[in-house]
Amino acid sequence: MRIRYNIADNRKVDYLKFSLTALIILMISALLIFVGVVNLSTTGMRFKNEKALLRASKARSDQKEKQKKNYENNIKQIKRQWNKRIKFANTLIDRKLFPFLERLDQLEELLPGGAFITKINLGVEAGSTVKVNIAAVSANKLTEAYKAFLDNDDITIQKEEEKEGLHRASLVIKLQKKKLKKKNENK
């Protein structure tokens, strides 16, 4: 076995060994650079895709926000319209421009015992007509109801029949408040 030591001041370089070692190091470096570039490009593509998804999500979110604002505006508009209607109805009630209860009281006071209202249709205007369907237990009670209305109001009998043991009639009445009030004052 021979040991070779080169203890010379100027050593001889083994170019073949040096070239192979340098080539291997260059190849490893090129491989690492290639892997790094591929990794950076895939990471860049992934970030680009995520950024596109984020933009699409933000666009959908903005669209939903616009829809929400439109819905809120529509709701506010509908509330304003209903508030106007409610306010109008409350002013009618406060001012009693729509005297349904007063008209019903008038009709109730006029009807004799044994006669009752089965259907009623009231008009809005002052002095308007009231369409009433009445029923009575006998023909005499129905006649008494006619007389009660004839004394105070203009009455038109549209239909009269006997059905299910009751005498029924459809009347169109034009209530006259002044006459009724005078009659109530005399009581």
Short mmCIF file of N, CA and C in Angstrom, two decimals:
data_model
loop_
_atom_site.label_atom_id
_atom_site.label_comp_id
_atom_site.label_asym_id
_atom_site.label_seq_id
_atom_site.Cartn_x
_atom_site.Cartn_y
_atom_site.Cartn_z
N MET A 1 0.82 -1.15 0.00
CA MET A 1 0.00 0.00 0.00
C MET A 1 0.89 1.25 0.00
N ARG A 2 0.47 2.09 -0.84
CA ARG A 2 1.25 3.28 -1.04
C ARG A 2 0.48 4.48 -0.62
N ILE A 3 1.05 5.38 0.11
CA ILE A 3 0.40 6.62 0.55
C ILE A 3 1.04 7.74 -0.26
N ARG A 4 0.19 8.52 -0.81
CA ARG A 4 0.69 9.63 -1.61
C ARG A 4 0.37 10.93 -0.90
N TYR A 5 1.35 11.63 -0.64
CA TYR A 5 1.20 12.95 -0.05
C TYR A 5 1.87 13.93 -0.97
N ASN A 6 1.20 14.98 -1.20
CA ASN A 6 1.78 16.02 -2.01
C ASN A 6 2.11 17.17 -1.08
N ILE A 7 3.33 17.30 -0.74
CA ILE A 7 3.72 18.34 0.18
C ILE A 7 4.44 19.48 -0.54
N ALA A 8 4.26 19.53 -1.83
CA ALA A 8 4.90 20.57 -2.62
C ALA A 8 4.22 21.89 -2.38
N ASP A 9 4.96 22.97 -2.60
CA ASP A 9 4.38 24.30 -2.45
C ASP A 9 3.34 24.54 -3.52
N ASN A 10 3.57 24.17 -4.66
CA ASN A 10 2.61 24.30 -5.74
C ASN A 10 2.11 22.91 -6.09
N ARG A 11 0.95 22.67 -5.65
CA ARG A 11 0.40 21.36 -5.92
C ARG A 11 -0.12 21.31 -7.32
N LYS A 12 -0.15 20.18 -7.87
CA LYS A 12 -0.74 20.00 -9.18
C LYS A 12 -2.23 19.77 -8.99
N VAL A 13 -2.96 20.42 -9.78
CA VAL A 13 -4.41 20.30 -9.68
C VAL A 13 -4.85 19.16 -10.59
N ASP A 14 -5.75 18.34 -10.01
CA ASP A 14 -6.32 17.26 -10.80
C ASP A 14 -7.57 17.83 -11.48
N TYR A 15 -7.38 18.19 -12.71
CA TYR A 15 -8.46 18.88 -13.44
C TYR A 15 -9.69 17.99 -13.66
N LEU A 16 -9.50 16.77 -13.84
CA LEU A 16 -10.62 15.87 -14.04
C LEU A 16 -11.48 15.78 -12.78
N LYS A 17 -10.85 15.59 -11.67
CA LYS A 17 -11.56 15.52 -10.41
C LYS A 17 -12.26 16.85 -10.13
N PHE A 18 -11.51 17.92 -10.35
CA PHE A 18 -12.07 19.27 -10.12
C PHE A 18 -13.27 19.52 -11.04
N SER A 19 -13.17 19.15 -12.29
CA SER A 19 -14.25 19.36 -13.26
C SER A 19 -15.48 18.55 -12.87
N LEU A 20 -15.27 17.31 -12.46
CA LEU A 20 -16.41 16.48 -12.07
C LEU A 20 -17.09 17.05 -10.82
N THR A 21 -16.30 17.45 -9.85
CA THR A 21 -16.88 18.03 -8.62
C THR A 21 -17.62 19.32 -8.94
N ALA A 22 -17.02 20.16 -9.75
CA ALA A 22 -17.67 21.43 -10.13
C ALA A 22 -18.96 21.16 -10.92
N LEU A 23 -18.91 20.18 -11.80
CA LEU A 23 -20.08 19.84 -12.59
C LEU A 23 -21.21 19.33 -11.69
N ILE A 24 -20.86 18.49 -10.72
CA ILE A 24 -21.88 17.97 -9.80
C ILE A 24 -22.48 19.13 -9.00
N ILE A 25 -21.66 20.02 -8.50
CA ILE A 25 -22.15 21.18 -7.72
C ILE A 25 -23.03 22.07 -8.60
N LEU A 26 -22.65 22.29 -9.84
CA LEU A 26 -23.45 23.10 -10.77
C LEU A 26 -24.79 22.42 -11.07
N MET A 27 -24.77 21.13 -11.23
CA MET A 27 -26.01 20.41 -11.50
C MET A 27 -26.96 20.49 -10.29
N ILE A 28 -26.40 20.31 -9.09
CA ILE A 28 -27.22 20.41 -7.88
C ILE A 28 -27.78 21.83 -7.76
N SER A 29 -26.93 22.82 -8.04
CA SER A 29 -27.37 24.21 -7.98
C SER A 29 -28.47 24.48 -9.00
N ALA A 30 -28.29 23.97 -10.22
CA ALA A 30 -29.31 24.17 -11.27
C ALA A 30 -30.61 23.48 -10.87
N LEU A 31 -30.50 22.28 -10.29
CA LEU A 31 -31.69 21.57 -9.84
C LEU A 31 -32.40 22.35 -8.73
N LEU A 32 -31.67 22.86 -7.78
CA LEU A 32 -32.26 23.65 -6.69
C LEU A 32 -32.90 24.94 -7.23
N ILE A 33 -32.24 25.59 -8.17
CA ILE A 33 -32.81 26.80 -8.79
C ILE A 33 -34.09 26.46 -9.54
N PHE A 34 -34.08 25.35 -10.29
CA PHE A 34 -35.27 24.92 -11.03
C PHE A 34 -36.43 24.62 -10.07
N VAL A 35 -36.15 23.89 -9.00
CA VAL A 35 -37.19 23.57 -8.01
C VAL A 35 -37.71 24.86 -7.38
N GLY A 36 -36.85 25.80 -7.08
CA GLY A 36 -37.26 27.08 -6.50
C GLY A 36 -38.14 27.88 -7.44
N VAL A 37 -37.78 27.93 -8.72
CA VAL A 37 -38.57 28.66 -9.71
C VAL A 37 -39.95 28.01 -9.88
N VAL A 38 -39.96 26.69 -9.98
CA VAL A 38 -41.24 25.97 -10.11
C VAL A 38 -42.11 26.23 -8.88
N ASN A 39 -41.50 26.17 -7.70
CA ASN A 39 -42.24 26.41 -6.45
C ASN A 39 -42.78 27.84 -6.41
N LEU A 40 -41.98 28.80 -6.79
CA LEU A 40 -42.44 30.20 -6.82
C LEU A 40 -43.56 30.41 -7.84
N SER A 41 -43.43 29.79 -8.99
CA SER A 41 -44.47 29.98 -10.03
C SER A 41 -45.79 29.33 -9.59
N THR A 42 -45.73 28.13 -8.98
CA THR A 42 -46.98 27.50 -8.51
C THR A 42 -47.58 28.30 -7.36
N THR A 43 -46.71 28.82 -6.49
CA THR A 43 -47.22 29.66 -5.40
C THR A 43 -47.84 30.93 -5.97
N GLY A 44 -47.20 31.50 -6.98
CA GLY A 44 -47.75 32.70 -7.63
C GLY A 44 -49.10 32.41 -8.29
N MET A 45 -49.20 31.26 -8.96
CA MET A 45 -50.48 30.88 -9.58
C MET A 45 -51.55 30.66 -8.52
N ARG A 46 -51.16 30.02 -7.41
CA ARG A 46 -52.12 29.77 -6.34
C ARG A 46 -52.60 31.11 -5.76
N PHE A 47 -51.68 32.03 -5.53
CA PHE A 47 -52.06 33.35 -5.02
C PHE A 47 -52.93 34.09 -6.02
N LYS A 48 -52.60 33.93 -7.31
CA LYS A 48 -53.40 34.58 -8.36
C LYS A 48 -54.82 34.03 -8.36
N ASN A 49 -54.95 32.69 -8.25
CA ASN A 49 -56.28 32.07 -8.20
C ASN A 49 -57.05 32.49 -6.96
N GLU A 50 -56.34 32.51 -5.82
CA GLU A 50 -56.99 32.93 -4.58
C GLU A 50 -57.43 34.40 -4.67
N LYS A 51 -56.60 35.21 -5.30
CA LYS A 51 -56.93 36.63 -5.47
C LYS A 51 -58.16 36.78 -6.37
N ALA A 52 -58.24 35.97 -7.43
CA ALA A 52 -59.41 36.01 -8.31
C ALA A 52 -60.66 35.57 -7.55
N LEU A 53 -60.54 34.52 -6.75
CA LEU A 53 -61.68 34.07 -5.93
C LEU A 53 -62.09 35.14 -4.94
N LEU A 54 -61.11 35.80 -4.35
CA LEU A 54 -61.39 36.88 -3.39
C LEU A 54 -62.11 38.04 -4.08
N ARG A 55 -61.67 38.39 -5.29
CA ARG A 55 -62.34 39.45 -6.05
C ARG A 55 -63.78 39.07 -6.37
N ALA A 56 -63.98 37.80 -6.82
CA ALA A 56 -65.33 37.33 -7.14
C ALA A 56 -66.21 37.35 -5.89
N SER A 57 -65.64 36.92 -4.77
CA SER A 57 -66.38 36.93 -3.50
C SER A 57 -66.73 38.35 -3.09
N LYS A 58 -65.79 39.27 -3.26
CA LYS A 58 -66.05 40.68 -2.92
C LYS A 58 -67.12 41.26 -3.84
N ALA A 59 -67.08 40.89 -5.13
CA ALA A 59 -68.10 41.36 -6.07
C ALA A 59 -69.49 40.85 -5.66
N ARG A 60 -69.57 39.56 -5.29
CA ARG A 60 -70.85 39.00 -4.82
C ARG A 60 -71.30 39.69 -3.54
N SER A 61 -70.35 39.94 -2.66
CA SER A 61 -70.67 40.62 -1.40
C SER A 61 -71.18 42.04 -1.67
N ASP A 62 -70.54 42.74 -2.58
CA ASP A 62 -71.00 44.09 -2.95
C ASP A 62 -72.39 44.05 -3.57
N GLN A 63 -72.62 43.04 -4.42
CA GLN A 63 -73.93 42.90 -5.05
C GLN A 63 -75.00 42.63 -4.00
N LYS A 64 -74.69 41.74 -3.04
CA LYS A 64 -75.64 41.45 -1.96
C LYS A 64 -75.89 42.69 -1.11
N GLU A 65 -74.86 43.48 -0.89
CA GLU A 65 -75.01 44.72 -0.12
C GLU A 65 -75.91 45.71 -0.85
N LYS A 66 -75.74 45.79 -2.18
CA LYS A 66 -76.62 46.67 -2.97
C LYS A 66 -78.07 46.19 -2.90
N GLN A 67 -78.27 44.86 -3.03
CA GLN A 67 -79.62 44.30 -2.92
C GLN A 67 -80.21 44.59 -1.55
N LYS A 68 -79.40 44.46 -0.52
CA LYS A 68 -79.87 44.73 0.84
C LYS A 68 -80.30 46.19 0.96
N LYS A 69 -79.50 47.11 0.42
CA LYS A 69 -79.87 48.53 0.49
C LYS A 69 -81.15 48.79 -0.31
N ASN A 70 -81.28 48.15 -1.48
CA ASN A 70 -82.50 48.31 -2.26
C ASN A 70 -83.71 47.79 -1.50
N TYR A 71 -83.56 46.61 -0.87
CA TYR A 71 -84.66 46.06 -0.07
C TYR A 71 -85.02 46.98 1.09
N GLU A 72 -83.98 47.50 1.76
CA GLU A 72 -84.24 48.41 2.87
C GLU A 72 -84.96 49.67 2.40
N ASN A 73 -84.54 50.20 1.25
CA ASN A 73 -85.21 51.38 0.70
C ASN A 73 -86.66 51.07 0.34
N ASN A 74 -86.89 49.88 -0.27
CA ASN A 74 -88.26 49.48 -0.60
C ASN A 74 -89.11 49.33 0.65
N ILE A 75 -88.52 48.73 1.68
CA ILE A 75 -89.25 48.57 2.94
C ILE A 75 -89.59 49.92 3.54
N LYS A 76 -88.64 50.84 3.52
CA LYS A 76 -88.90 52.19 4.04
C LYS A 76 -90.00 52.87 3.25
N GLN A 77 -89.97 52.72 1.92
CA GLN A 77 -91.00 53.33 1.08
C GLN A 77 -92.37 52.73 1.38
N ILE A 78 -92.43 51.42 1.52
CA ILE A 78 -93.71 50.76 1.83
C ILE A 78 -94.20 51.20 3.21
N LYS A 79 -93.28 51.30 4.17
CA LYS A 79 -93.66 51.76 5.51
C LYS A 79 -94.21 53.18 5.44
N ARG A 80 -93.56 54.05 4.64
CA ARG A 80 -94.06 55.43 4.50
C ARG A 80 -95.46 55.43 3.92
N GLN A 81 -95.70 54.59 2.90
CA GLN A 81 -97.04 54.53 2.30
C GLN A 81 -98.06 54.05 3.32
N TRP A 82 -97.73 52.98 4.05
CA TRP A 82 -98.67 52.46 5.04
C TRP A 82 -98.85 53.45 6.19
N ASN A 83 -97.77 54.14 6.56
CA ASN A 83 -97.91 55.14 7.62
C ASN A 83 -98.85 56.25 7.19
N LYS A 84 -98.80 56.62 5.90
CA LYS A 84 -99.73 57.64 5.39
C LYS A 84 -101.16 57.12 5.48
N ARG A 85 -101.36 55.86 5.10
CA ARG A 85 -102.71 55.28 5.16
C ARG A 85 -103.19 55.17 6.61
N ILE A 86 -102.30 54.76 7.48
CA ILE A 86 -102.67 54.64 8.90
C ILE A 86 -102.99 56.02 9.46
N LYS A 87 -102.16 56.98 9.11
CA LYS A 87 -102.41 58.34 9.59
C LYS A 87 -103.75 58.85 9.06
N PHE A 88 -104.06 58.57 7.80
CA PHE A 88 -105.34 58.99 7.22
C PHE A 88 -106.49 58.31 7.94
N ALA A 89 -106.36 57.00 8.19
CA ALA A 89 -107.43 56.28 8.89
C ALA A 89 -107.60 56.81 10.31
N ASN A 90 -106.49 57.11 10.97
CA ASN A 90 -106.59 57.65 12.33
C ASN A 90 -107.23 59.04 12.34
N THR A 91 -106.94 59.86 11.32
CA THR A 91 -107.60 61.18 11.27
C THR A 91 -109.09 61.02 11.02
N LEU A 92 -109.46 60.02 10.18
CA LEU A 92 -110.89 59.77 9.97
C LEU A 92 -111.57 59.36 11.28
N ILE A 93 -110.88 58.51 12.02
CA ILE A 93 -111.44 58.07 13.30
C ILE A 93 -111.52 59.24 14.27
N ASP A 94 -110.44 60.02 14.34
CA ASP A 94 -110.43 61.16 15.26
C ASP A 94 -111.49 62.20 14.91
N ARG A 95 -111.67 62.44 13.64
CA ARG A 95 -112.64 63.45 13.21
C ARG A 95 -114.05 62.88 13.04
N LYS A 96 -114.14 61.58 13.11
CA LYS A 96 -115.42 60.87 12.93
C LYS A 96 -116.07 61.22 11.59
N LEU A 97 -115.24 61.23 10.56
CA LEU A 97 -115.74 61.47 9.22
C LEU A 97 -116.31 60.19 8.60
N PHE A 98 -116.15 59.11 9.26
CA PHE A 98 -116.53 57.80 8.76
C PHE A 98 -117.42 57.16 9.82
N PRO A 99 -118.64 57.64 9.99
CA PRO A 99 -119.45 57.30 11.17
C PRO A 99 -120.18 55.95 11.08
N PHE A 100 -119.44 54.86 10.90
CA PHE A 100 -120.10 53.56 10.82
C PHE A 100 -120.81 53.19 12.12
N LEU A 101 -120.14 53.40 13.23
CA LEU A 101 -120.75 53.02 14.50
C LEU A 101 -122.02 53.82 14.77
N GLU A 102 -121.97 55.09 14.41
CA GLU A 102 -123.16 55.94 14.60
C GLU A 102 -124.31 55.42 13.74
N ARG A 103 -124.01 55.02 12.52
CA ARG A 103 -125.06 54.50 11.63
C ARG A 103 -125.60 53.17 12.14
N LEU A 104 -124.71 52.32 12.65
CA LEU A 104 -125.17 51.05 13.20
C LEU A 104 -126.05 51.28 14.44
N ASP A 105 -125.69 52.24 15.27
CA ASP A 105 -126.53 52.58 16.42
C ASP A 105 -127.91 53.03 15.98
N GLN A 106 -127.94 53.83 14.92
CA GLN A 106 -129.23 54.31 14.41
C GLN A 106 -130.09 53.13 13.96
N LEU A 107 -129.49 52.22 13.22
CA LEU A 107 -130.25 51.07 12.73
C LEU A 107 -130.72 50.18 13.89
N GLU A 108 -129.87 50.00 14.87
CA GLU A 108 -130.23 49.16 16.01
C GLU A 108 -131.41 49.76 16.78
N GLU A 109 -131.41 51.05 16.93
CA GLU A 109 -132.51 51.71 17.65
C GLU A 109 -133.82 51.63 16.88
N LEU A 110 -133.75 51.60 15.57
CA LEU A 110 -134.96 51.57 14.76
C LEU A 110 -135.62 50.19 14.71
N LEU A 111 -134.84 49.14 14.75
CA LEU A 111 -135.40 47.79 14.60
C LEU A 111 -136.19 47.37 15.84
N PRO A 112 -137.37 46.79 15.62
CA PRO A 112 -138.15 46.28 16.75
C PRO A 112 -137.60 44.95 17.24
N GLY A 113 -138.02 44.51 18.41
CA GLY A 113 -137.61 43.20 18.92
C GLY A 113 -138.14 42.11 18.00
N GLY A 114 -137.34 41.05 17.78
CA GLY A 114 -137.74 39.98 16.88
C GLY A 114 -137.28 40.19 15.46
N ALA A 115 -136.66 41.31 15.18
CA ALA A 115 -136.09 41.59 13.84
C ALA A 115 -134.61 41.87 14.03
N PHE A 116 -133.81 41.38 13.11
CA PHE A 116 -132.37 41.59 13.23
C PHE A 116 -131.74 41.71 11.84
N ILE A 117 -130.54 42.27 11.83
CA ILE A 117 -129.82 42.51 10.58
C ILE A 117 -128.96 41.28 10.27
N THR A 118 -129.04 40.80 9.03
CA THR A 118 -128.22 39.66 8.61
C THR A 118 -127.03 40.10 7.77
N LYS A 119 -127.16 41.22 7.07
CA LYS A 119 -126.08 41.74 6.24
C LYS A 119 -126.25 43.24 6.11
N ILE A 120 -125.11 43.96 6.08
CA ILE A 120 -125.18 45.41 5.96
C ILE A 120 -124.05 45.89 5.06
N ASN A 121 -124.35 46.92 4.26
CA ASN A 121 -123.37 47.53 3.38
C ASN A 121 -123.51 49.03 3.54
N LEU A 122 -122.51 49.67 4.15
CA LEU A 122 -122.56 51.10 4.44
C LEU A 122 -121.76 51.87 3.40
N GLY A 123 -122.23 53.06 3.04
CA GLY A 123 -121.50 53.95 2.15
C GLY A 123 -120.63 54.89 2.94
N VAL A 124 -119.66 55.49 2.29
CA VAL A 124 -118.72 56.37 2.96
C VAL A 124 -119.24 57.80 3.04
N GLU A 125 -119.87 58.26 2.01
CA GLU A 125 -120.28 59.65 1.93
C GLU A 125 -121.39 59.96 2.93
N ALA A 126 -121.46 61.23 3.36
CA ALA A 126 -122.53 61.65 4.25
C ALA A 126 -123.85 61.59 3.49
N GLY A 127 -124.87 61.07 4.10
CA GLY A 127 -126.18 60.96 3.46
C GLY A 127 -126.25 59.86 2.43
N SER A 128 -125.30 58.97 2.43
CA SER A 128 -125.32 57.89 1.44
C SER A 128 -126.30 56.81 1.87
N THR A 129 -126.48 55.87 0.98
CA THR A 129 -127.45 54.81 1.25
C THR A 129 -126.80 53.69 2.05
N VAL A 130 -127.66 52.96 2.74
CA VAL A 130 -127.24 51.79 3.49
C VAL A 130 -128.07 50.63 2.95
N LYS A 131 -127.39 49.58 2.52
CA LYS A 131 -128.09 48.38 2.04
C LYS A 131 -128.12 47.40 3.20
N VAL A 132 -129.32 46.96 3.57
CA VAL A 132 -129.49 46.12 4.74
C VAL A 132 -130.33 44.90 4.37
N ASN A 133 -129.88 43.75 4.80
CA ASN A 133 -130.69 42.54 4.73
C ASN A 133 -131.17 42.27 6.15
N ILE A 134 -132.48 42.18 6.34
CA ILE A 134 -133.02 41.93 7.67
C ILE A 134 -133.82 40.65 7.67
N ALA A 135 -133.94 40.08 8.86
CA ALA A 135 -134.75 38.88 9.04
C ALA A 135 -135.61 39.10 10.27
N ALA A 136 -136.81 38.56 10.25
CA ALA A 136 -137.72 38.69 11.38
C ALA A 136 -138.38 37.34 11.63
N VAL A 137 -138.81 37.17 12.88
CA VAL A 137 -139.42 35.89 13.24
C VAL A 137 -140.83 35.74 12.68
N SER A 138 -141.44 36.87 12.33
CA SER A 138 -142.79 36.81 11.75
C SER A 138 -142.97 37.92 10.74
N ALA A 139 -144.01 37.80 9.95
CA ALA A 139 -144.31 38.84 8.96
C ALA A 139 -144.67 40.15 9.66
N ASN A 140 -145.34 40.08 10.84
CA ASN A 140 -145.70 41.30 11.57
C ASN A 140 -144.46 42.06 12.03
N LYS A 141 -143.43 41.34 12.52
CA LYS A 141 -142.18 41.99 12.96
C LYS A 141 -141.47 42.62 11.76
N LEU A 142 -141.53 41.98 10.61
CA LEU A 142 -140.93 42.53 9.41
C LEU A 142 -141.66 43.81 9.00
N THR A 143 -142.97 43.82 9.12
CA THR A 143 -143.76 45.01 8.81
C THR A 143 -143.45 46.13 9.80
N GLU A 144 -143.27 45.79 11.07
CA GLU A 144 -142.89 46.79 12.07
C GLU A 144 -141.53 47.41 11.73
N ALA A 145 -140.60 46.59 11.25
CA ALA A 145 -139.29 47.10 10.86
C ALA A 145 -139.43 48.06 9.68
N TYR A 146 -140.30 47.72 8.70
CA TYR A 146 -140.53 48.63 7.57
C TYR A 146 -141.06 49.96 8.09
N LYS A 147 -142.05 49.90 8.98
CA LYS A 147 -142.66 51.13 9.51
C LYS A 147 -141.64 51.98 10.26
N ALA A 148 -140.76 51.32 11.03
CA ALA A 148 -139.74 52.07 11.77
C ALA A 148 -138.84 52.85 10.81
N PHE A 149 -138.48 52.23 9.71
CA PHE A 149 -137.63 52.92 8.75
C PHE A 149 -138.41 53.96 7.96
N LEU A 150 -139.66 53.67 7.65
CA LEU A 150 -140.46 54.62 6.88
C LEU A 150 -140.69 55.92 7.65
N ASP A 151 -140.79 55.84 8.98
CA ASP A 151 -141.01 57.05 9.77
C ASP A 151 -139.82 57.99 9.73
N ASN A 152 -138.62 57.44 9.59
CA ASN A 152 -137.42 58.26 9.70
C ASN A 152 -136.64 58.43 8.40
N ASP A 153 -136.73 57.49 7.50
CA ASP A 153 -135.83 57.49 6.34
C ASP A 153 -136.57 57.13 5.07
N ASP A 154 -135.86 57.38 3.95
CA ASP A 154 -136.34 56.92 2.66
C ASP A 154 -135.95 55.45 2.54
N ILE A 155 -136.90 54.60 2.21
CA ILE A 155 -136.65 53.16 2.18
C ILE A 155 -137.15 52.59 0.86
N THR A 156 -136.40 51.66 0.31
CA THR A 156 -136.80 50.92 -0.88
C THR A 156 -136.65 49.44 -0.56
N ILE A 157 -137.74 48.70 -0.74
CA ILE A 157 -137.70 47.26 -0.50
C ILE A 157 -137.36 46.58 -1.83
N GLN A 158 -136.21 45.91 -1.86
CA GLN A 158 -135.78 45.29 -3.11
C GLN A 158 -136.24 43.84 -3.23
N LYS A 159 -136.26 43.11 -2.13
CA LYS A 159 -136.57 41.69 -2.22
C LYS A 159 -137.14 41.25 -0.87
N GLU A 160 -138.19 40.41 -0.95
CA GLU A 160 -138.81 39.91 0.28
C GLU A 160 -139.10 38.43 0.06
N GLU A 161 -138.76 37.58 1.08
CA GLU A 161 -139.01 36.15 0.95
C GLU A 161 -139.10 35.51 2.33
N GLU A 162 -139.68 34.32 2.35
CA GLU A 162 -139.69 33.53 3.58
C GLU A 162 -138.79 32.34 3.33
N LYS A 163 -137.78 32.18 4.22
CA LYS A 163 -136.80 31.13 4.02
C LYS A 163 -136.37 30.60 5.39
N GLU A 164 -136.38 29.30 5.55
CA GLU A 164 -135.95 28.62 6.77
C GLU A 164 -136.71 29.12 8.01
N GLY A 165 -137.97 29.42 7.86
CA GLY A 165 -138.80 29.84 8.98
C GLY A 165 -138.65 31.30 9.36
N LEU A 166 -137.85 32.06 8.61
CA LEU A 166 -137.66 33.49 8.87
C LEU A 166 -138.16 34.28 7.67
N HIS A 167 -138.69 35.43 7.96
CA HIS A 167 -139.11 36.36 6.90
C HIS A 167 -137.94 37.29 6.64
N ARG A 168 -137.47 37.29 5.40
CA ARG A 168 -136.26 38.05 5.04
C ARG A 168 -136.62 39.13 4.03
N ALA A 169 -135.85 40.23 4.10
CA ALA A 169 -136.05 41.31 3.15
C ALA A 169 -134.73 42.03 2.91
N SER A 170 -134.57 42.57 1.70
CA SER A 170 -133.43 43.40 1.37
C SER A 170 -133.93 44.82 1.21
N LEU A 171 -133.31 45.75 1.94
CA LEU A 171 -133.75 47.14 1.93
C LEU A 171 -132.60 48.04 1.52
N VAL A 172 -132.96 49.14 0.84
CA VAL A 172 -132.00 50.21 0.59
C VAL A 172 -132.55 51.42 1.34
N ILE A 173 -131.75 51.91 2.29
CA ILE A 173 -132.22 52.97 3.18
C ILE A 173 -131.31 54.17 3.02
N LYS A 174 -131.94 55.34 2.95
CA LYS A 174 -131.17 56.57 2.99
C LYS A 174 -131.46 57.21 4.35
N LEU A 175 -130.47 57.11 5.24
CA LEU A 175 -130.66 57.62 6.60
C LEU A 175 -130.69 59.14 6.60
N GLN A 176 -131.57 59.66 7.39
CA GLN A 176 -131.65 61.10 7.55
C GLN A 176 -131.38 61.39 9.01
N LYS A 177 -130.23 61.92 9.31
CA LYS A 177 -129.79 62.11 10.68
C LYS A 177 -130.71 63.05 11.46
N LYS A 178 -131.15 64.11 10.82
CA LYS A 178 -131.91 65.13 11.53
C LYS A 178 -133.20 64.56 12.10
N LYS A 179 -133.93 63.80 11.30
CA LYS A 179 -135.18 63.22 11.76
C LYS A 179 -134.93 62.24 12.90
N LEU A 180 -133.89 61.43 12.77
CA LEU A 180 -133.59 60.44 13.79
C LEU A 180 -133.20 61.12 15.10
N LYS A 181 -132.42 62.17 15.03
CA LYS A 181 -132.01 62.88 16.23
C LYS A 181 -133.22 63.47 16.92
N LYS A 182 -134.14 64.03 16.13
CA LYS A 182 -135.34 64.60 16.74
C LYS A 182 -136.15 63.51 17.44
N LYS A 183 -136.24 62.34 16.85
CA LYS A 183 -136.99 61.24 17.44
C LYS A 183 -136.31 60.79 18.74
N ASN A 184 -134.96 60.72 18.73
CA ASN A 184 -134.21 60.31 19.93
C ASN A 184 -134.36 61.34 21.03
N GLU A 185 -134.43 62.62 20.68
CA GLU A 185 -134.60 63.67 21.68
C GLU A 185 -135.98 63.59 22.32
N ASN A 186 -137.01 63.18 21.54
CA ASN A 186 -138.36 63.07 22.07
C ASN A 186 -138.47 61.91 23.06
N LYS A 187 -137.65 60.90 22.93
CA LYS A 187 -137.69 59.75 23.82
C LYS A 187 -137.22 60.20 25.15
#
